[in-house]
mmCIF file of C-alpha atoms in Angstrom:
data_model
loop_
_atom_site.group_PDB
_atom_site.id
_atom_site.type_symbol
_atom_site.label_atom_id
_atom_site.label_comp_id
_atom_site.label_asym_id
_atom_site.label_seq_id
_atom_site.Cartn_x
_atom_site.Cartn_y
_atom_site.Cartn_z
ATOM 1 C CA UNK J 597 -70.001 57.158 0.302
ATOM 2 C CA UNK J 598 -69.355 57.223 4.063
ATOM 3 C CA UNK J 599 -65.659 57.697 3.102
ATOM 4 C CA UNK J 600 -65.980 60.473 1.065
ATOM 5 C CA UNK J 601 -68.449 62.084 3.352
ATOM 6 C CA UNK J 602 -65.676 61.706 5.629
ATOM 7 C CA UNK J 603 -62.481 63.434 3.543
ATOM 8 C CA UNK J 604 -65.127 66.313 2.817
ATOM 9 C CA UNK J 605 -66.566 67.177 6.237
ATOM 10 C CA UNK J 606 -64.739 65.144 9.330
ATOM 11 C CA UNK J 607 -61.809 65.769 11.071
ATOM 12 C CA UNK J 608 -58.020 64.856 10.391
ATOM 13 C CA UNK J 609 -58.793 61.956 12.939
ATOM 14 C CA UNK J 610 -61.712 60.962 11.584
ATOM 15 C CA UNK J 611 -60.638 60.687 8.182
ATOM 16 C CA UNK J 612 -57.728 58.324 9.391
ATOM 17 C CA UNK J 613 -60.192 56.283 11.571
ATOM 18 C CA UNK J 614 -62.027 55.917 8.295
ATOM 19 C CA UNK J 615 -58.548 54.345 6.225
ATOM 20 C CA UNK J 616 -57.560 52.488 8.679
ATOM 21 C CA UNK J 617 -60.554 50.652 9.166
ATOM 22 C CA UNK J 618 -60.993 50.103 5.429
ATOM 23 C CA UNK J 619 -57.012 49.295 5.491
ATOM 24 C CA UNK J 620 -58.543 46.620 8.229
ATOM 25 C CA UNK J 621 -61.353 45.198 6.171
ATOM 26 C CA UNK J 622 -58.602 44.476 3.419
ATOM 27 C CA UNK J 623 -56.235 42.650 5.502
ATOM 28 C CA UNK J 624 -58.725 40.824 7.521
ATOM 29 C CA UNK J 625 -60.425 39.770 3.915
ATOM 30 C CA UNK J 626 -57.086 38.519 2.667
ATOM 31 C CA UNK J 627 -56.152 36.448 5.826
ATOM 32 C CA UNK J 628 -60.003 34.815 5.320
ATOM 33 C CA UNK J 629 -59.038 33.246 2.013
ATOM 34 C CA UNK J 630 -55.324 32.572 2.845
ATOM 35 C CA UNK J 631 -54.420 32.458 6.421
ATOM 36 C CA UNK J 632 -50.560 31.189 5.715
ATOM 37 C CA UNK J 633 -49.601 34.701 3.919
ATOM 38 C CA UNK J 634 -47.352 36.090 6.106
ATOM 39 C CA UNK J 635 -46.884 39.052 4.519
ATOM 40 C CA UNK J 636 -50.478 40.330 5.138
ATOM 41 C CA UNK J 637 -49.804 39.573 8.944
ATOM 42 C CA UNK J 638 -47.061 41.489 8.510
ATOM 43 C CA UNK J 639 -48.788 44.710 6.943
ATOM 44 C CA UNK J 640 -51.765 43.938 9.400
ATOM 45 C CA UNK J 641 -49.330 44.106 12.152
ATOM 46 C CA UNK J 642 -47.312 47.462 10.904
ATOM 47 C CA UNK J 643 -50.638 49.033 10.449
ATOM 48 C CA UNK J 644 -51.729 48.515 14.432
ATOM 49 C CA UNK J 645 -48.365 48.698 15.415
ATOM 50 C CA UNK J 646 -48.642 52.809 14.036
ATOM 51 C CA UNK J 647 -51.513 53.565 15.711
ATOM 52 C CA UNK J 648 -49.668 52.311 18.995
ATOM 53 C CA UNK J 649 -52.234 50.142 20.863
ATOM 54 C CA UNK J 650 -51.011 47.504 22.444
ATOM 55 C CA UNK J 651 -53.879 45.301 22.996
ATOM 56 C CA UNK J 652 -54.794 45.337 19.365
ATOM 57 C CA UNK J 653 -50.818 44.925 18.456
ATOM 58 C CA UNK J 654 -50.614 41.763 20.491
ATOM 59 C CA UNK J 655 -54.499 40.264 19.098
ATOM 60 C CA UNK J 656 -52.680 40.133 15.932
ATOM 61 C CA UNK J 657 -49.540 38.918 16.456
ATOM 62 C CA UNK J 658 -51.354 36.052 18.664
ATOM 63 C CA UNK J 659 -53.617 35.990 15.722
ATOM 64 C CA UNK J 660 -50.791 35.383 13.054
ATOM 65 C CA UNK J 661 -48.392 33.353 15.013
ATOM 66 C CA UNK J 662 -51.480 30.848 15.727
ATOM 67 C CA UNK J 663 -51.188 29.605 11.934
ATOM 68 C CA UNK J 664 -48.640 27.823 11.523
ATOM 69 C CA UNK J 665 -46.734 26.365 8.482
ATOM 70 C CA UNK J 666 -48.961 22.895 7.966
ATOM 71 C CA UNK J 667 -45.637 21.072 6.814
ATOM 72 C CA UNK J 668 -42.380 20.622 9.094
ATOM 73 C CA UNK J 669 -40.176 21.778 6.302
ATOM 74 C CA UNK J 670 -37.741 24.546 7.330
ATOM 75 C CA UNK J 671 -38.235 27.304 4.064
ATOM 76 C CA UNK J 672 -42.285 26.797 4.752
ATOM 77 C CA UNK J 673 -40.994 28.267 8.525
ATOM 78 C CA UNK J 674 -38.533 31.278 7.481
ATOM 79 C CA UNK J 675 -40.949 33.680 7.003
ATOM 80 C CA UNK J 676 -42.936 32.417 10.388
ATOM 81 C CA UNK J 677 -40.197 32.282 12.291
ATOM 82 C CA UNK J 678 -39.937 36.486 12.005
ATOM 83 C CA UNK J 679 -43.154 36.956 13.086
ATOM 84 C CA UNK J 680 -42.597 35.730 16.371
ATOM 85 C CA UNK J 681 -38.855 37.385 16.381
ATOM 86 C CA UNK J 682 -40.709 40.627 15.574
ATOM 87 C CA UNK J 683 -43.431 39.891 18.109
ATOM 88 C CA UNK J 684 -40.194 38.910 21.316
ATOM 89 C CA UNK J 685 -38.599 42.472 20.053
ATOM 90 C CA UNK J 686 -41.735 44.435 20.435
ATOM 91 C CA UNK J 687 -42.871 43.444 23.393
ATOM 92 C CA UNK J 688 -39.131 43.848 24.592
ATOM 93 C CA UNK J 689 -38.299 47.488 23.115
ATOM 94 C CA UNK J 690 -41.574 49.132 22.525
ATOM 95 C CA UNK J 691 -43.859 47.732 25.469
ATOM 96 C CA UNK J 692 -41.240 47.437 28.205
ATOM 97 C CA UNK J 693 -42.025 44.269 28.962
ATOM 98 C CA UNK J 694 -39.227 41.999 29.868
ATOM 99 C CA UNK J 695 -41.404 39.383 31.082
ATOM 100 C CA UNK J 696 -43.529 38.886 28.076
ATOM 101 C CA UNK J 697 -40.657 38.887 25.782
ATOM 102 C CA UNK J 698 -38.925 35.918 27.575
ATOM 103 C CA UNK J 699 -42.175 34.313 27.292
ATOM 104 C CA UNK J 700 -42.461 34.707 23.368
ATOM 105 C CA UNK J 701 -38.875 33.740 23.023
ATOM 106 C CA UNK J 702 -39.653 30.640 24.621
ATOM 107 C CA UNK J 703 -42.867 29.738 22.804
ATOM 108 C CA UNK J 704 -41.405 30.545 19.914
ATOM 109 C CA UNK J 705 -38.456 27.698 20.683
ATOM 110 C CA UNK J 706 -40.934 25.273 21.669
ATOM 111 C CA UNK J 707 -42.770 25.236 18.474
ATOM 112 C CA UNK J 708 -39.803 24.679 16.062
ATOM 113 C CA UNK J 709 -39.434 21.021 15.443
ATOM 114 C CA UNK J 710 -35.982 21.170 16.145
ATOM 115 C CA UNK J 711 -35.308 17.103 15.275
ATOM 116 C CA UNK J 712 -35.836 17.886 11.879
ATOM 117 C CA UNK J 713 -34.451 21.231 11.697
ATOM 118 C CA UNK J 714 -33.801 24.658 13.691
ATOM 119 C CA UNK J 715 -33.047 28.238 13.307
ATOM 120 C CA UNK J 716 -29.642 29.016 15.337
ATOM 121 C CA UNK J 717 -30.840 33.004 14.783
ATOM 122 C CA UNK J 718 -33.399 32.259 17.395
ATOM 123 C CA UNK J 719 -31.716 30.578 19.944
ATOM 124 C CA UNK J 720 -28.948 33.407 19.694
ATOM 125 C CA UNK J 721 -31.330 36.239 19.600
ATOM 126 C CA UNK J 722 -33.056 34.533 22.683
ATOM 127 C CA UNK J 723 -29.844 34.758 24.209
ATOM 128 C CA UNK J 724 -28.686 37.694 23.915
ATOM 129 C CA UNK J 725 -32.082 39.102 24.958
ATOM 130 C CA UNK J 726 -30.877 37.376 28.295
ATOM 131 C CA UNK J 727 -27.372 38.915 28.214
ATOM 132 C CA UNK J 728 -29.652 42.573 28.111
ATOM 133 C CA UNK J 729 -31.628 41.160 31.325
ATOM 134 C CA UNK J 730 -28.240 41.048 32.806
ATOM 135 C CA UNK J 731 -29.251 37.094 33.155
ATOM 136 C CA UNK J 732 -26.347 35.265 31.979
ATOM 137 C CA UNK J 733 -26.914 32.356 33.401
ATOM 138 C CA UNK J 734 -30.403 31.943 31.917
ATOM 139 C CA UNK J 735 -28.328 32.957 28.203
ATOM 140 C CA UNK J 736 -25.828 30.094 28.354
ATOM 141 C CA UNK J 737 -28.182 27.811 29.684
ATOM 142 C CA UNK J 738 -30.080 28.731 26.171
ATOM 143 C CA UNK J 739 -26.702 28.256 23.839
ATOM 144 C CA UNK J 740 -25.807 24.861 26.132
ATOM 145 C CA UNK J 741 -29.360 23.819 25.345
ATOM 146 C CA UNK J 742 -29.051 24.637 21.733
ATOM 147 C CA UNK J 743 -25.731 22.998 21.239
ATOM 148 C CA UNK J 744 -27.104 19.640 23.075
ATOM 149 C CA UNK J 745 -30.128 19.432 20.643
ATOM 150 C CA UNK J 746 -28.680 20.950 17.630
ATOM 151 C CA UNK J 747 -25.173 21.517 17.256
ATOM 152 C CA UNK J 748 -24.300 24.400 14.834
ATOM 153 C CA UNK J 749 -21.425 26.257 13.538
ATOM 154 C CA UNK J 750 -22.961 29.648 14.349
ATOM 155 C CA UNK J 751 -24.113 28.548 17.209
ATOM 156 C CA UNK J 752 -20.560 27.869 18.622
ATOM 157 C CA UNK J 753 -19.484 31.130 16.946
ATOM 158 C CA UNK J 754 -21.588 32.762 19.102
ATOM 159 C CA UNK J 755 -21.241 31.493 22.569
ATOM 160 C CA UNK J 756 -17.564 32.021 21.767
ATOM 161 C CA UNK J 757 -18.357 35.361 21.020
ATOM 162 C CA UNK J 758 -20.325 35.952 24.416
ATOM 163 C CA UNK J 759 -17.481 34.478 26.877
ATOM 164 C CA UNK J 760 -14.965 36.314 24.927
ATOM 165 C CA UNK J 761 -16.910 39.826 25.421
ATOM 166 C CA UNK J 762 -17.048 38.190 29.086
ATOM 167 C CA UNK J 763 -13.482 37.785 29.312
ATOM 168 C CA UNK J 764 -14.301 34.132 30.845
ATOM 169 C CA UNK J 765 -11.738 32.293 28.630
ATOM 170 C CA UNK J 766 -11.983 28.708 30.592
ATOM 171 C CA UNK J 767 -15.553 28.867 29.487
ATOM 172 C CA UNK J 768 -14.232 29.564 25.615
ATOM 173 C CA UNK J 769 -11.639 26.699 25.730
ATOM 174 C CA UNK J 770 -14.716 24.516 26.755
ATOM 175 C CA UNK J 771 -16.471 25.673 23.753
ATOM 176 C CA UNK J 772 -13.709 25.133 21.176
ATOM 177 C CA UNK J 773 -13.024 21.768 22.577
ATOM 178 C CA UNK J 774 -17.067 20.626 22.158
ATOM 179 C CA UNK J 775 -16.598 22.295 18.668
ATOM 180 C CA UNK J 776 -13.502 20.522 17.375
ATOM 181 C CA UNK J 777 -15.055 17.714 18.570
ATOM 182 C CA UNK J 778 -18.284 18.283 16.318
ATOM 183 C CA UNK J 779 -16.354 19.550 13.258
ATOM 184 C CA UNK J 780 -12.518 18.439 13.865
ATOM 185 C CA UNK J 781 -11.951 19.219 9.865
ATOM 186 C CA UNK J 782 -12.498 22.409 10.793
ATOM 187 C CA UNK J 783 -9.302 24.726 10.003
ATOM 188 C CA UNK J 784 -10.915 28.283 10.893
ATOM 189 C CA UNK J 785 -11.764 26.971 14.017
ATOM 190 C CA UNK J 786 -8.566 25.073 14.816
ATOM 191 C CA UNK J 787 -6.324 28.430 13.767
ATOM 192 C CA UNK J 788 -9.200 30.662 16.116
ATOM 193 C CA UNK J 789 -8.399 28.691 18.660
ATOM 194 C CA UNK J 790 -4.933 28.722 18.507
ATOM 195 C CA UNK J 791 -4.200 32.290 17.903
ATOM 196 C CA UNK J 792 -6.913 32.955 21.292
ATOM 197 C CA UNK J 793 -4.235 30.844 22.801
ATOM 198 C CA UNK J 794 -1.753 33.085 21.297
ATOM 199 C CA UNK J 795 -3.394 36.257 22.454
ATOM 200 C CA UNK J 796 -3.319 35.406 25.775
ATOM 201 C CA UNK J 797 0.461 34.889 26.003
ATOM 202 C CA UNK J 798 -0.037 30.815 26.047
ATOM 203 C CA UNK J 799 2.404 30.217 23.124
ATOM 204 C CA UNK J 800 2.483 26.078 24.356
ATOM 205 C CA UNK J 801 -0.832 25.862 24.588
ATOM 206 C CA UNK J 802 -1.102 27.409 21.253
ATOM 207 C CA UNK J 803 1.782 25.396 19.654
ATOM 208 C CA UNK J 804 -0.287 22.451 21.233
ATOM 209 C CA UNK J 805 -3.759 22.994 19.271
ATOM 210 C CA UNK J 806 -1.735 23.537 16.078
ATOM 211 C CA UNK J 807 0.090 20.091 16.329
ATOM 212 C CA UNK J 808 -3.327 18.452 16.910
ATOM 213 C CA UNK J 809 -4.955 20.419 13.851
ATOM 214 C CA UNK J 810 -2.087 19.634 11.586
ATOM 215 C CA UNK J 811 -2.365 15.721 12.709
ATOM 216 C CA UNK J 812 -6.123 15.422 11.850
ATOM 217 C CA UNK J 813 -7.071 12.713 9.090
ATOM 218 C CA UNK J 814 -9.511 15.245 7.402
ATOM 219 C CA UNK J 815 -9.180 19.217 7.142
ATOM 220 C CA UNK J 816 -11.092 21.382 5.110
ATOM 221 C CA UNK J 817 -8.111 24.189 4.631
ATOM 222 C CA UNK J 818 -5.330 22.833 4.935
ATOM 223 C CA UNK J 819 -3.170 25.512 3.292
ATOM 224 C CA UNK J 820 -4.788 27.839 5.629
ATOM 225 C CA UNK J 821 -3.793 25.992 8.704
ATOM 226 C CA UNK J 822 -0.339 25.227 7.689
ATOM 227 C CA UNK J 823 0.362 29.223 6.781
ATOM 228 C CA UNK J 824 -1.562 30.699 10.537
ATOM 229 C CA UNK J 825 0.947 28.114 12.280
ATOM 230 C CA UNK J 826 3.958 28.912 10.419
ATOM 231 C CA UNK J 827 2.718 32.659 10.964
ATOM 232 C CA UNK J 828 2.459 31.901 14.646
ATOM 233 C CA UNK J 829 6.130 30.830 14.889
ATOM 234 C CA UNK J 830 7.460 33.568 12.618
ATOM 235 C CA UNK J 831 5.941 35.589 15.338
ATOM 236 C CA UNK J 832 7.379 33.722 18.124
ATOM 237 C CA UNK J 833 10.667 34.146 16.273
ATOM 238 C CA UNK J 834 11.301 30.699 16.623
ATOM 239 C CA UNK J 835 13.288 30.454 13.308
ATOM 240 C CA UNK J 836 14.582 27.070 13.969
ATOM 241 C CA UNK J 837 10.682 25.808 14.188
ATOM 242 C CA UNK J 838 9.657 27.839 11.441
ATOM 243 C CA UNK J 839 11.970 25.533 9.036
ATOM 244 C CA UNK J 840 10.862 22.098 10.632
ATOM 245 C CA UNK J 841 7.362 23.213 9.510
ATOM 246 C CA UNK J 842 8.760 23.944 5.869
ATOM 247 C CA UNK J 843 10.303 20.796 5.850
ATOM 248 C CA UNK J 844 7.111 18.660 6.848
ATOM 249 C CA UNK J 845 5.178 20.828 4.808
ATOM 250 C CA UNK J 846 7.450 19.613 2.107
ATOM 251 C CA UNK J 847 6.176 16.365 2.619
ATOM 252 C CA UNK J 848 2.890 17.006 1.841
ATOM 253 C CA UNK J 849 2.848 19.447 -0.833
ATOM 254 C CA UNK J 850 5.445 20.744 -3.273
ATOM 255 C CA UNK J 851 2.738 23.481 -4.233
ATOM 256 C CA UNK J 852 4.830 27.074 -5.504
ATOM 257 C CA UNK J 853 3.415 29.121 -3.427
ATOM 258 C CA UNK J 854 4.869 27.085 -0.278
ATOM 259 C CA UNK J 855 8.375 27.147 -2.444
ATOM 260 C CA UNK J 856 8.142 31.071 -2.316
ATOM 261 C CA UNK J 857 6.510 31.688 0.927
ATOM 262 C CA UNK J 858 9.774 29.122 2.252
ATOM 263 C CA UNK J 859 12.347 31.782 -0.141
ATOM 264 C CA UNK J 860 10.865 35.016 1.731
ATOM 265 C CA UNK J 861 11.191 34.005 5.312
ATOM 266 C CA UNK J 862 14.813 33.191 4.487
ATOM 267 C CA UNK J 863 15.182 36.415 2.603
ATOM 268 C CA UNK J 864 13.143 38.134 5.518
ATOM 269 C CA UNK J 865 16.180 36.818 7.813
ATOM 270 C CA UNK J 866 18.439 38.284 5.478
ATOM 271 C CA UNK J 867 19.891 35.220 4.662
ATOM 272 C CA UNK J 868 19.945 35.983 0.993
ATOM 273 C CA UNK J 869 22.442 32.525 0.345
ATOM 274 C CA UNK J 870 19.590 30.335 1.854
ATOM 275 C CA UNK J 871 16.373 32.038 -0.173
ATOM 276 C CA UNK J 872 18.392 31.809 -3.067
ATOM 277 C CA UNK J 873 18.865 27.813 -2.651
ATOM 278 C CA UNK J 874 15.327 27.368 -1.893
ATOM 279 C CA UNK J 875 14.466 29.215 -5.248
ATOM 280 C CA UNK J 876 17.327 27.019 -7.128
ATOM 281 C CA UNK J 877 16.133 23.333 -5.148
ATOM 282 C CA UNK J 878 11.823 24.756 -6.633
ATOM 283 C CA UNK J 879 13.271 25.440 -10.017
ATOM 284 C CA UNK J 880 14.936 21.987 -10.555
ATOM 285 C CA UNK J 881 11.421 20.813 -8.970
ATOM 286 C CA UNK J 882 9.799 22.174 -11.624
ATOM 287 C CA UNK J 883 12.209 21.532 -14.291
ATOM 288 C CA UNK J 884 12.122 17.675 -13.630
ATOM 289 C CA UNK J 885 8.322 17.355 -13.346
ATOM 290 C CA UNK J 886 5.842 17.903 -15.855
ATOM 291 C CA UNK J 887 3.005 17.287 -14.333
ATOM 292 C CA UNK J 888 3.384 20.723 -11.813
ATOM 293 C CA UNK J 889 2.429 22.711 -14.388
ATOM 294 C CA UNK J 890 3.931 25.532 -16.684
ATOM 295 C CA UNK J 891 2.069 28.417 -14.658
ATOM 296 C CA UNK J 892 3.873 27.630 -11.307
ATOM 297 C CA UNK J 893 6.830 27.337 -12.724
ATOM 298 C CA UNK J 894 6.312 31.169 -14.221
ATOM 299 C CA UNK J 895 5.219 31.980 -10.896
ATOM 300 C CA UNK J 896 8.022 30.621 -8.892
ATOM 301 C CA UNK J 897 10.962 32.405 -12.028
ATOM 302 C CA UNK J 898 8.871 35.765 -11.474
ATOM 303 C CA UNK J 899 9.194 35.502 -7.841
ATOM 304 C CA UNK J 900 12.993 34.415 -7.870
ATOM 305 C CA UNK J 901 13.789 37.488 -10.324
ATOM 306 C CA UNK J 902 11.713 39.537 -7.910
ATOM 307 C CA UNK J 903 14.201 38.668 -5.009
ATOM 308 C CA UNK J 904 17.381 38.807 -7.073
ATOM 309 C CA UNK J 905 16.123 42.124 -7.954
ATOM 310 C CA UNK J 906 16.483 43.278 -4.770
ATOM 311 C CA UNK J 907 18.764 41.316 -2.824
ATOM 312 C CA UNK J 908 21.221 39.927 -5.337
ATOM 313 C CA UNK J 909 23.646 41.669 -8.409
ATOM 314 C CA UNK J 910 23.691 42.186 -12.028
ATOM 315 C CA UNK J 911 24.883 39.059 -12.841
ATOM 316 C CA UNK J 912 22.008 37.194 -10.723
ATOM 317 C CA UNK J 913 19.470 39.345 -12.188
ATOM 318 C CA UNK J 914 20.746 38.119 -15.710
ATOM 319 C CA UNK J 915 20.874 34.496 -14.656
ATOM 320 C CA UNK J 916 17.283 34.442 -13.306
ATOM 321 C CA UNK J 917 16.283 36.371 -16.325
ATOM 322 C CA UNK J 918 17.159 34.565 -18.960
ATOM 323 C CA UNK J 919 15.227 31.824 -17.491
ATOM 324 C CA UNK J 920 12.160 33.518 -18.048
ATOM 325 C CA UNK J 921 10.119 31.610 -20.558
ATOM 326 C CA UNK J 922 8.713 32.737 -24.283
ATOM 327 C CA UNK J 923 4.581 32.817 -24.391
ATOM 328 C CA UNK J 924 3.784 31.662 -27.596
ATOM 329 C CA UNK J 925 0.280 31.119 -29.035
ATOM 330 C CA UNK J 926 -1.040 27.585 -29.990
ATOM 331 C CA UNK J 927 -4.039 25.623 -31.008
ATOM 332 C CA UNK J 928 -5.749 22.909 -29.740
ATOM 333 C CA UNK J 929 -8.357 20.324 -30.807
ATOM 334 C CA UNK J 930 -11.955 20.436 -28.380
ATOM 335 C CA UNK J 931 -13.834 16.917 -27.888
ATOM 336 C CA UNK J 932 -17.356 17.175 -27.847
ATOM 337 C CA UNK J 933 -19.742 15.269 -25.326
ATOM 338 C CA UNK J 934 -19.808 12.582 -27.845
ATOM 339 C CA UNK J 935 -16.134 12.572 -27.998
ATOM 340 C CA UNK J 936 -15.989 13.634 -31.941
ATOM 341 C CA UNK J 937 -13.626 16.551 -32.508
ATOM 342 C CA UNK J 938 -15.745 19.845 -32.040
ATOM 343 C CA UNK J 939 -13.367 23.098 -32.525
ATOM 344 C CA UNK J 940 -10.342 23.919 -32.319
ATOM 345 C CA UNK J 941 -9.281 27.048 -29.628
ATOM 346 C CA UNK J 942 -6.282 29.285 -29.782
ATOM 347 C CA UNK J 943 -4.470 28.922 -25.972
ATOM 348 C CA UNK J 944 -1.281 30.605 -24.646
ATOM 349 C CA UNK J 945 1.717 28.257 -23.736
ATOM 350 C CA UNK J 946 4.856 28.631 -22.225
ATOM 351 C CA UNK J 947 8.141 27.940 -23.745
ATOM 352 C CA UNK J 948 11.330 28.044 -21.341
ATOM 353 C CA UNK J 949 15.095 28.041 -22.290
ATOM 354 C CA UNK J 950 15.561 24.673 -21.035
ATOM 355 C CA UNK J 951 12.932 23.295 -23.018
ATOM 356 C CA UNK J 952 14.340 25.129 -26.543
ATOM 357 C CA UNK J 953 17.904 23.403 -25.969
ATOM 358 C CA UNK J 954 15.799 19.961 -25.541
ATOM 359 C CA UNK J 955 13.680 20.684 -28.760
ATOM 360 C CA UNK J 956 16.980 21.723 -30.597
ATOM 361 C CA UNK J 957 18.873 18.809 -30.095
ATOM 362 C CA UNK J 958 15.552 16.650 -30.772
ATOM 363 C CA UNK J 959 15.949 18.664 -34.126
ATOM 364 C CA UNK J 960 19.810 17.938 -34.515
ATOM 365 C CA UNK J 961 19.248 13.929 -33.732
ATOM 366 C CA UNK J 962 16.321 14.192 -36.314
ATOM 367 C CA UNK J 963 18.414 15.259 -38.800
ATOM 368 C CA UNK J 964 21.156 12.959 -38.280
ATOM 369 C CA UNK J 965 19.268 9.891 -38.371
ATOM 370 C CA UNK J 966 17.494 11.459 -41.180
ATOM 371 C CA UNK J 967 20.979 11.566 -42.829
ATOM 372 C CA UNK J 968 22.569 8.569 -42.014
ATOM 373 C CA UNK J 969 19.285 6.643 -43.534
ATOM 374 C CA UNK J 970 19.930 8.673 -46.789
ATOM 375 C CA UNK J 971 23.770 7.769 -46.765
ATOM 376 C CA UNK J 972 22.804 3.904 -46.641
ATOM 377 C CA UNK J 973 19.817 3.789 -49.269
ATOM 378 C CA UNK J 974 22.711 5.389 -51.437
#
């Protein structure tokens, strides 16, 4: 009744006074039977936060943040975790005040359980709410601290990030070497580190972090490593180093793509004799061993006719060309989980030239024993 005596008679002002206080009773209602739903914090906070008192802004953000999650599991603290990142940035941005934002920040570190689990969005943002203090100090002493209790991929992204905008790159070769050391199978950070290296002019030092990254036990990329450090040395121009790390490449993996990539450096050098020999020594690879597969070997004949296309003549064209295998459709028989014959499925194959002549004189030898066994019965 009050209400609507309000809408008809008060003031603009009034009128809101009147919502927002019914908006109040709601929320506070809510929070009574479930004080662990965030999201009503989160309205309740919104709401104060547009009417721009600070006092009542901060009762409820003390308010919310004093309820927290009852179990120490981390997806019971996501949604927690904001309000006191939303609490450190207004206090920061829309009060002004540096001071009680550092203090937020730091409450709000001391309650996660960080033994069992952490949030490296905190500890950053915490940071880099230093770095705007112009406190830089107190900002790596927060990522050295978060690194010693809970050492994190993004975390090390990040204080890499801050020393690089720093230009302090000591401090970054510090950091990579405390973050190979955490996650040495790491290939993105080896090849980061290494091409920093390479930015800076230290081609040794850069040639140095690739030999150790290529010599770990255990990477996680391994093709990805192998092609920044041949990339490196292509860059370099060191041609001669560029092959050595073809050849032990070789060693490891007779993969296609490391067969063409090996074919268009030489070609790149204009050295059309050598590409072509790399593309001749990958063919009879493929030729001689079944179990590469039919669809590298199409690869690798695509890529060759690609290059005699435009490096070679007619008659290399032709020879690469009629090398190019027929696709032919066949059928095949599908298991069930049982192992009883389920369906059979209709699959593309690949027949080459090579493979014809073999089937042929299978054919002719067929015959010809067939033949001879005739002649003798007779």
């Amino acid at each position: 009744m009050y209400s609507a005596f309000e809408k008809k008679h008060g003031t603009r002002e009034t009128v809101e006074d009147v919502i927002l206080s019914k908006r109040r009773f709601q929320y506070e209602e809510e929070i009574k039977e479930n004080p662990l739903n965030y999201d009503v914090w989160f309205d309740y906070i919104r709401l104060e936060e547009s009417k721009g008192i600070k006092e009542r802004v901060r009762e409820v953000y003390e308010r919310a943040i004093a309820n927290r999650p009852p179990v120490q599991e981390k997806r019971f603290y996501k949604r927690y975790i904001f309000l006191w990142i939303n609490y450190a940035i207004y206090e920061e941005l829309e009060v002004k005040n540096s001071e009680r934002a550092r203090q937020v920040w730091r409450a709000c570190l001391d309650i996660i359980p960080h033994k069992k689990f952490t949030f490296a969005k905190v500890w950053i943002m915490a940071a880099h709410f230093e770095v705007r203090q112009k406190d830089l100090s107190a900002a790596r002493k927060l990522l050295g601290v978060a690194l010693g209790k809970c050492p994190k991929e993004k975390l090390f992204k990040s204080y890499i990030e801050l020393e690089l905008q720093l230009v302090e790159m000591d401090r970054c070769r510090k950091i990579y070497e405390k973050y190979l050391e955490f996650l040495p199978e790491n290939c993105k950070a080896w090849v980061q580190y290494a091409e920093l290296e390479g930015s800076l002019q230290e081609d040794e030092r850069a040639r140095a972090i690739f030999e150790m990254a290529v010599n770990q036990p255990t990477l996680d990329m391994p093709e990805m490593l192998w092609k920044a450090y041949i990339d490196f040395e292509i860059k370099c121009k060191a041609h001669k180093r560029v092959r050595a790390l073809y050849d032990r490449l070789f060693k490891r993996t007779k993969h296609v793509r490391v067969w063409i990539s090996r074919a268009q450096f030489e070609a790149s050098l204009d050295d059309v004799k050598a590409a072509r020999k790399v593309f001749e020594d990958a063919d009879a690879y493929f030729k001689s061993n079944e179990e590469a597969g039919k669809e590298e070997r199409v690869m690798l004949v695509e890529s060759w006719l690609d290059f005699e296309t435009n490096y070679g003549s007619n008659k290399s064209v032709k020879i690469v060309r009629d090398k190019l295998p027929r696709r032919v459709k066949n059928k095949r028989l599908v298991k069930g989980e049982d192992g009883s014959d389920a369906y059979w499925e209709e699959y593309y194959d690949y027949i080459f030239p090579d493979e014809d002549k073999k089937q042929n004189t299978f054919k002719l030898l067929e015959m010809a024993r067939a033949w001879k066994k005739q002649k003798s019965t007779d």
